[in-house]
GROMACS .gro file of C-alpha atoms in nm:
model
  328
    1MET     CA    1   4.947  18.167  11.776
    2ALA     CA    2   4.712  17.866  11.749
    3VAL     CA    3   4.357  17.930  11.635
    4THR     CA    4   4.102  17.854  11.907
    5ILE     CA    5   3.738  17.748  11.898
    6LYS     CA    6   3.649  18.103  12.006
    7ASP     CA    7   3.820  18.242  11.694
    8VAL     CA    8   3.612  18.012  11.472
    9ALA     CA    9   3.290  18.110  11.653
   10LYS     CA   10   3.367  18.481  11.616
   11LYS     CA   11   3.455  18.455  11.245
   12ALA     CA   12   3.149  18.240  11.171
   13ASN     CA   13   2.925  18.462  11.385
   14VAL     CA   14   2.794  18.165  11.586
   15SER     CA   15   2.826  18.044  11.943
   16ILE     CA   16   3.110  17.825  12.069
   17ALA     CA   17   2.853  17.548  12.123
   18THR     CA   18   2.752  17.564  11.757
   19VAL     CA   19   3.115  17.522  11.651
   20SER     CA   20   3.142  17.220  11.880
   21TYR     CA   21   2.820  17.072  11.739
   22SER     CA   22   2.949  17.126  11.384
   23ILE     CA   23   3.283  16.955  11.446
   24ASN     CA   24   3.126  16.660  11.628
   25GLY     CA   25   2.847  16.603  11.375
   26SER     CA   26   2.566  16.682  11.617
   27PRO     CA   27   2.208  16.667  11.476
   28ARG     CA   28   2.119  16.978  11.680
   29ILE     CA   29   2.217  17.211  11.395
   30SER     CA   30   2.123  17.231  11.029
   31ASP     CA   31   2.341  17.102  10.748
   32ALA     CA   32   2.380  17.455  10.615
   33THR     CA   33   2.509  17.586  10.949
   34ARG     CA   34   2.747  17.290  10.981
   35GLU     CA   35   2.889  17.346  10.632
   36HIS     CA   36   2.933  17.719  10.703
   37VAL     CA   37   3.118  17.657  11.032
   38LEU     CA   38   3.340  17.381  10.889
   39LYS     CA   39   3.431  17.607  10.596
   40ILE     CA   40   3.540  17.885  10.836
   41ALA     CA   41   3.731  17.635  11.050
   42SER     CA   42   3.913  17.513  10.739
   43GLU     CA   43   3.997  17.865  10.629
   44LEU     CA   44   4.146  17.941  10.972
   45ASN     CA   45   4.332  17.603  10.981
   46TYR     CA   46   4.157  17.522  11.310
   47VAL     CA   47   4.247  17.185  11.466
   48ALA     CA   48   4.022  17.055  11.746
   49ASN     CA   49   4.198  16.989  12.075
   50ASN     CA   50   4.117  16.622  12.117
   51ASN     CA   51   4.294  16.599  12.453
   52ALA     CA   52   4.076  16.874  12.597
   53LYS     CA   53   3.771  16.711  12.444
   54GLN     CA   54   3.858  16.379  12.603
   55LEU     CA   55   3.916  16.541  12.942
   56LYS     CA   56   3.581  16.714  12.925
   57GLN     CA   57   3.399  16.399  12.815
   58LYS     CA   58   3.618  16.174  13.029
   59LYS     CA   59   3.649  15.940  12.732
   60SER     CA   60   3.966  15.791  12.590
   61ASN     CA   61   3.817  15.579  12.310
   62ALA     CA   62   4.034  15.297  12.443
   63ILE     CA   63   3.965  14.961  12.603
   64GLY     CA   64   4.203  14.821  12.862
   65LEU     CA   65   4.312  14.455  12.869
   66PHE     CA   66   4.472  14.358  13.201
   67PHE     CA   67   4.664  14.032  13.233
   68ASN     CA   68   4.934  13.851  13.431
   69SER     CA   69   5.165  13.771  13.141
   70TRP     CA   70   5.164  13.715  12.766
   71PHE     CA   71   5.300  13.364  12.803
   72GLY     CA   72   5.086  13.079  12.675
   73PRO     CA   73   4.940  12.993  12.334
   74ILE     CA   74   4.584  13.078  12.444
   75TYR     CA   75   4.657  13.451  12.469
   76SER     CA   76   4.738  13.520  12.105
   77GLU     CA   77   4.403  13.386  11.982
   78LEU     CA   78   4.212  13.558  12.260
   79VAL     CA   79   4.377  13.895  12.197
   80LYS     CA   80   4.322  13.862  11.823
   81GLY     CA   81   3.948  13.840  11.885
   82ILE     CA   82   3.952  14.138  12.121
   83GLU     CA   83   4.158  14.349  11.880
   84GLN     CA   84   3.926  14.273  11.590
   85VAL     CA   85   3.614  14.395  11.771
   86CYS     CA   86   3.793  14.701  11.911
   87HIS     CA   87   3.903  14.799  11.560
   88GLN     CA   88   3.555  14.745  11.416
   89ASN     CA   89   3.407  14.975  11.680
   90GLY     CA   90   3.670  15.249  11.665
   91TYR     CA   91   3.846  15.174  11.994
   92ASP     CA   92   4.216  15.141  12.065
   93LEU     CA   93   4.326  14.842  12.273
   94VAL     CA   94   4.564  14.916  12.561
   95ALA     CA   95   4.722  14.601  12.705
   96CYS     CA   96   4.866  14.625  13.057
   97SER     CA   97   5.059  14.374  13.264
   98VAL     CA   98   4.980  14.382  13.636
   99TYR     CA   99   5.345  14.317  13.721
  100GLY     CA  100   5.435  14.550  14.006
  101ASN     CA  101   5.106  14.512  14.193
  102GLU     CA  102   4.955  14.845  14.310
  103GLY     CA  103   5.241  15.042  14.157
  104SER     CA  104   5.189  14.885  13.815
  105THR     CA  105   5.078  15.066  13.502
  106ALA     CA  106   4.765  14.852  13.510
  107HIS     CA  107   4.655  14.989  13.847
  108LYS     CA  108   4.726  15.345  13.731
  109TYR     CA  109   4.520  15.301  13.415
  110ILE     CA  110   4.222  15.174  13.613
  111ARG     CA  111   4.252  15.420  13.903
  112ASP     CA  112   4.284  15.720  13.673
  113ARG     CA  113   4.021  15.595  13.427
  114MET     CA  114   4.265  15.618  13.138
  115VAL     CA  115   4.049  15.371  12.944
  116ASP     CA  116   3.671  15.358  12.899
  117GLY     CA  117   3.627  15.000  13.016
  118ALA     CA  118   3.830  14.698  13.122
  119ILE     CA  119   3.872  14.333  13.024
  120ILE     CA  120   4.023  14.141  13.316
  121LEU     CA  121   4.238  13.831  13.270
  122THR     CA  122   4.426  13.832  13.599
  123ASN     CA  123   4.346  13.734  13.957
  124SER     CA  124   4.580  14.008  14.080
  125PHE     CA  125   4.271  14.231  14.097
  126ASP     CA  126   4.060  14.077  14.372
  127ASP     CA  127   3.680  14.061  14.356
  128GLU     CA  128   3.623  14.353  14.593
  129PHE     CA  129   3.854  14.579  14.393
  130LEU     CA  130   3.669  14.497  14.072
  131LYS     CA  131   3.334  14.565  14.239
  132SER     CA  132   3.463  14.902  14.362
  133ILE     CA  133   3.578  15.023  14.019
  134ALA     CA  134   3.294  14.890  13.803
  135LYS     CA  135   3.052  15.172  13.722
  136LYS     CA  136   2.788  15.248  13.462
  137ASP     CA  137   3.044  15.464  13.281
  138PHE     CA  138   3.329  15.215  13.346
  139PRO     CA  139   3.204  14.859  13.287
  140VAL     CA  140   3.425  14.555  13.348
  141VAL     CA  141   3.436  14.219  13.170
  142VAL     CA  142   3.599  13.933  13.361
  143LEU     CA  143   3.739  13.627  13.180
  144ASP     CA  144   3.923  13.435  13.451
  145ARG     CA  145   3.658  13.383  13.722
  146GLU     CA  146   3.300  13.459  13.820
  147VAL     CA  147   3.245  13.794  13.992
  148SER     CA  148   2.893  13.913  14.076
  149GLY     CA  149   2.826  14.285  14.092
  150PRO     CA  150   2.669  14.579  13.908
  151ASN     CA  151   2.833  14.662  13.574
  152ILE     CA  152   3.046  14.345  13.582
  153TYR     CA  153   3.006  14.089  13.303
  154ASN     CA  154   3.155  13.738  13.311
  155ILE     CA  155   3.258  13.549  12.997
  156LEU     CA  156   3.372  13.198  13.091
  157ILE     CA  157   3.428  12.863  12.925
  158ASP     CA  158   3.259  12.547  13.046
  159ASN     CA  159   3.562  12.420  13.236
  160PHE     CA  160   3.353  12.181  13.444
  161GLY     CA  161   3.173  12.025  13.148
  162GLY     CA  162   3.491  11.995  12.943
  163ALA     CA  163   3.677  11.821  13.226
  164PHE     CA  164   3.380  11.591  13.285
  165SER     CA  165   3.381  11.492  12.916
  166ALA     CA  166   3.757  11.429  12.913
  167THR     CA  167   3.744  11.208  13.222
  168LYS     CA  168   3.435  11.027  13.095
  169ALA     CA  169   3.612  10.949  12.766
  170LEU     CA  170   3.909  10.800  12.953
  171ILE     CA  171   3.678  10.588  13.171
  172ASN     CA  172   3.484  10.466  12.866
  173SER     CA  173   3.814  10.360  12.707
  174GLY     CA  174   3.857  10.113  12.994
  175CYS     CA  175   4.054  10.322  13.245
  176GLU     CA  176   3.959  10.368  13.610
  177GLU     CA  177   4.290  10.482  13.761
  178ILE     CA  178   4.317  10.823  13.597
  179TYR     CA  179   4.586  11.070  13.699
  180TYR     CA  180   4.490  11.437  13.705
  181PHE     CA  181   4.759  11.699  13.632
  182GLY     CA  182   4.619  12.025  13.772
  183GLY     CA  183   4.695  12.395  13.754
  184PRO     CA  184   4.764  12.656  14.023
  185GLU     CA  185   4.543  12.645  14.333
  186ASP     CA  186   4.436  13.006  14.287
  187SER     CA  187   4.321  12.948  13.928
  188TYR     CA  188   3.944  12.947  13.870
  189ASP     CA  189   3.989  12.738  13.553
  190ALA     CA  190   4.202  12.482  13.735
  191GLN     CA  191   3.950  12.447  14.019
  192LYS     CA  192   3.654  12.402  13.786
  193ARG     CA  193   3.842  12.143  13.580
  194LEU     CA  194   3.928  11.951  13.898
  195ASP     CA  195   3.560  11.964  13.998
  196GLY     CA  196   3.463  11.820  13.659
  197TYR     CA  197   3.719  11.538  13.693
  198ILE     CA  198   3.596  11.448  14.043
  199SER     CA  199   3.230  11.460  13.936
  200ALA     CA  200   3.293  11.227  13.641
  201LEU     CA  201   3.460  10.975  13.874
  202GLY     CA  202   3.161  11.001  14.108
  203TYR     CA  203   2.917  10.951  13.821
  204TYR     CA  204   3.086  10.618  13.746
  205LYS     CA  205   3.115  10.534  14.119
  206ILE     CA  206   3.494  10.551  14.117
  207ASN     CA  207   3.650  10.674  14.441
  208VAL     CA  208   3.881  10.976  14.426
  209ASP     CA  209   4.241  10.870  14.495
  210HIS     CA  210   4.424  11.184  14.612
  211SER     CA  211   4.759  11.028  14.525
  212LEU     CA  212   4.656  11.058  14.159
  213LEU     CA  213   4.612  11.437  14.187
  214ILE     CA  214   4.937  11.589  14.063
  215GLU     CA  215   5.001  11.955  14.144
  216CYS     CA  216   5.145  12.154  13.854
  217ASP     CA  217   5.125  12.512  13.731
  218PHE     CA  218   4.985  12.484  13.375
  219THR     CA  219   5.336  12.482  13.224
  220GLU     CA  220   5.496  12.216  13.005
  221ARG     CA  221   5.803  12.209  13.229
  222SER     CA  222   5.608  12.138  13.550
  223ALA     CA  223   5.418  11.844  13.397
  224TYR     CA  224   5.734  11.706  13.235
  225THR     CA  225   5.912  11.709  13.572
  226LYS     CA  226   5.620  11.552  13.760
  227MET     CA  227   5.581  11.280  13.496
  228GLN     CA  228   5.951  11.200  13.517
  229GLU     CA  229   5.921  11.165  13.895
  230LEU     CA  230   5.625  10.927  13.867
  231ILE     CA  231   5.807  10.707  13.617
  232GLU     CA  232   6.121  10.695  13.833
  233LEU     CA  233   5.909  10.590  14.132
  234GLY     CA  234   5.762  10.303  13.929
  235LYS     CA  235   5.420  10.472  13.915
  236GLN     CA  236   5.376  10.500  13.541
  237PRO     CA  237   5.019  10.619  13.475
  238LYS     CA  238   4.794  10.418  13.246
  239ALA     CA  239   4.567  10.717  13.191
  240VAL     CA  240   4.610  11.093  13.237
  241PHE     CA  241   4.382  11.392  13.215
  242ALA     CA  242   4.606  11.700  13.182
  243SER     CA  243   4.410  12.015  13.261
  244ASN     CA  244   4.576  12.203  12.976
  245ASP     CA  245   4.753  12.110  12.653
  246GLU     CA  246   5.087  12.258  12.749
  247MET     CA  247   5.111  12.012  13.037
  248ALA     CA  248   4.995  11.730  12.810
  249ILE     CA  249   5.286  11.810  12.579
  250GLY     CA  250   5.527  11.788  12.874
  251ILE     CA  251   5.379  11.451  12.966
  252ILE     CA  252   5.422  11.322  12.610
  253ARG     CA  253   5.785  11.436  12.609
  254ALA     CA  254   5.862  11.259  12.937
  255ALA     CA  255   5.683  10.942  12.819
  256LYS     CA  256   5.874  10.932  12.490
  257GLU     CA  257   6.207  10.957  12.671
  258LYS     CA  258   6.117  10.636  12.858
  259ASP     CA  259   5.973  10.460  12.549
  260ILE     CA  260   5.620  10.466  12.688
  261ALA     CA  261   5.389  10.428  12.389
  262ILE     CA  262   5.081  10.650  12.369
  263PRO     CA  263   4.801  10.541  12.363
  264GLU     CA  264   4.904  10.175  12.388
  265ASP     CA  265   5.077  10.206  12.729
  266MET     CA  266   4.917  10.532  12.845
  267LYS     CA  267   4.609  10.719  12.733
  268LEU     CA  268   4.606  11.098  12.752
  269VAL     CA  269   4.358  11.384  12.712
  270GLY     CA  270   4.444  11.754  12.735
  271PHE     CA  271   4.241  12.075  12.749
  272ASP     CA  272   4.236  12.389  12.526
  273ASP     CA  273   4.306  12.248  12.177
  274ILE     CA  274   4.603  12.476  12.111
  275GLN     CA  275   4.765  12.468  11.768
  276MET     CA  276   5.041  12.232  11.884
  277ALA     CA  277   4.783  11.972  11.991
  278GLU     CA  278   4.722  11.871  11.631
  279LEU     CA  279   5.091  11.890  11.539
  280MET     CA  280   5.214  11.657  11.814
  281ILE     CA  281   5.316  11.300  11.743
  282PRO     CA  282   5.088  11.136  11.840
  283ARG     CA  283   4.822  11.402  11.783
  284LEU     CA  284   4.668  11.505  12.114
  285SER     CA  285   4.308  11.430  12.207
  286THR     CA  286   4.180  11.733  12.392
  287ILE     CA  287   3.894  11.961  12.491
  288SER     CA  288   3.834  12.245  12.247
  289HIS     CA  289   3.673  12.582  12.314
  290GLN     CA  290   3.634  12.919  12.141
  291LYS     CA  291   3.956  13.111  12.202
  292MET     CA  292   3.934  13.385  11.941
  293GLY     CA  293   3.556  13.375  11.977
  294MET     CA  294   3.586  13.431  12.351
  295GLY     CA  295   3.792  13.744  12.284
  296GLU     CA  296   3.536  13.870  12.033
  297ILE     CA  297   3.246  13.811  12.273
  298ALA     CA  298   3.433  13.977  12.561
  299ALA     CA  299   3.508  14.290  12.359
  300LYS     CA  300   3.157  14.310  12.211
  301THR     CA  301   3.006  14.272  12.559
  302LEU     CA  302   3.221  14.558  12.687
  303VAL     CA  303   3.137  14.783  12.392
  304ASP     CA  304   2.766  14.711  12.442
  305ALA     CA  305   2.796  14.793  12.813
  306MET     CA  306   2.982  15.117  12.740
  307ASN     CA  307   2.698  15.210  12.505
  308SER     CA  308   2.440  15.132  12.779
  309LYS     CA  309   2.272  14.848  12.590
  310ASP     CA  310   1.967  14.712  12.771
  311ASP     CA  311   1.903  14.357  12.899
  312MET     CA  312   2.264  14.239  12.897
  313GLU     CA  313   2.358  13.899  13.039
  314ASP     CA  314   2.602  13.925  13.330
  315LEU     CA  315   2.723  13.566  13.281
  316ARG     CA  316   2.793  13.370  12.963
  317ILE     CA  317   2.943  13.023  12.966
  318LEU     CA  318   3.089  12.917  12.632
  319PRO     CA  319   3.066  12.550  12.528
  320THR     CA  320   3.349  12.299  12.507
  321LYS     CA  321   3.389  11.996  12.282
  322LEU     CA  322   3.589  11.673  12.305
  323ILE     CA  323   3.827  11.634  12.009
  324LEU     CA  324   3.936  11.272  11.960
  325ARG     CA  325   4.277  11.228  11.799
  326GLU     CA  326   4.553  10.973  11.858
  327THR     CA  327   4.629  10.978  12.232
  328LEU     CA  328   4.301  10.811  12.335
   0.00000   0.00000   0.00000
């Protein structure tokens, strides 16, 4: 029969609370008492019931990362940063896809508080849901949009500023008719990048031509297909701002197939500075931002919130930088 905490308390002639304090390193007891209790526990081969302890404390020592899918080169760097901070602070990282909507594992983990806090990278959880679950003992960090509410912390990149810089660089290179390849309509990043593009045109007193706004979905395939269609219609762009690098790569592929030289015949700027951007031929000019760093900051923010740190910022916007290579 398994030895219980009561058995250790009886043998050591102390209370159950004292045994608990000894095992958990509490400062409420003396070193001598702790050593005495731990010696008895060792002699009896007592093993603490961590599951019961977690249920009582309602702590899992785990952080939940909730996302739409793993696809995309941004995720690996972001997750690497999150994992690193979790490991340094003694937390496990539980990654959950929201596939399956309310019946998904992700919803179960949040509803049942199976993690101690959440990092959100999916718009499948709407703002009101996030506001309803965020508590002092269950903080939430959001990476894919801005959500205002108690115990919610937003870590975002300067999408607007980065897009403004990309468009400005194309204009300063002598282009005024600049095509914009955008992301999904429900994407916060895509909307902010479109806003930056439009604002840069306005700054230079260039009217927005809606026929130059190309709807895509942030994938290489979608941009490749749309670029092919433009070329076939005799509407070859002279300048393109692709709102992520994956789409820029699709555009380069379509242009090469039609012998369109970049940057001689068409100038191009992407966004994200993924690893492939520097490996492309020609090397892609793009907007860079902290991917691994964003993951580190998100995880550190969550850990600080879980530890009730004072005076925390509820919104941080991380800087972007124009990287000039060979497509501009």
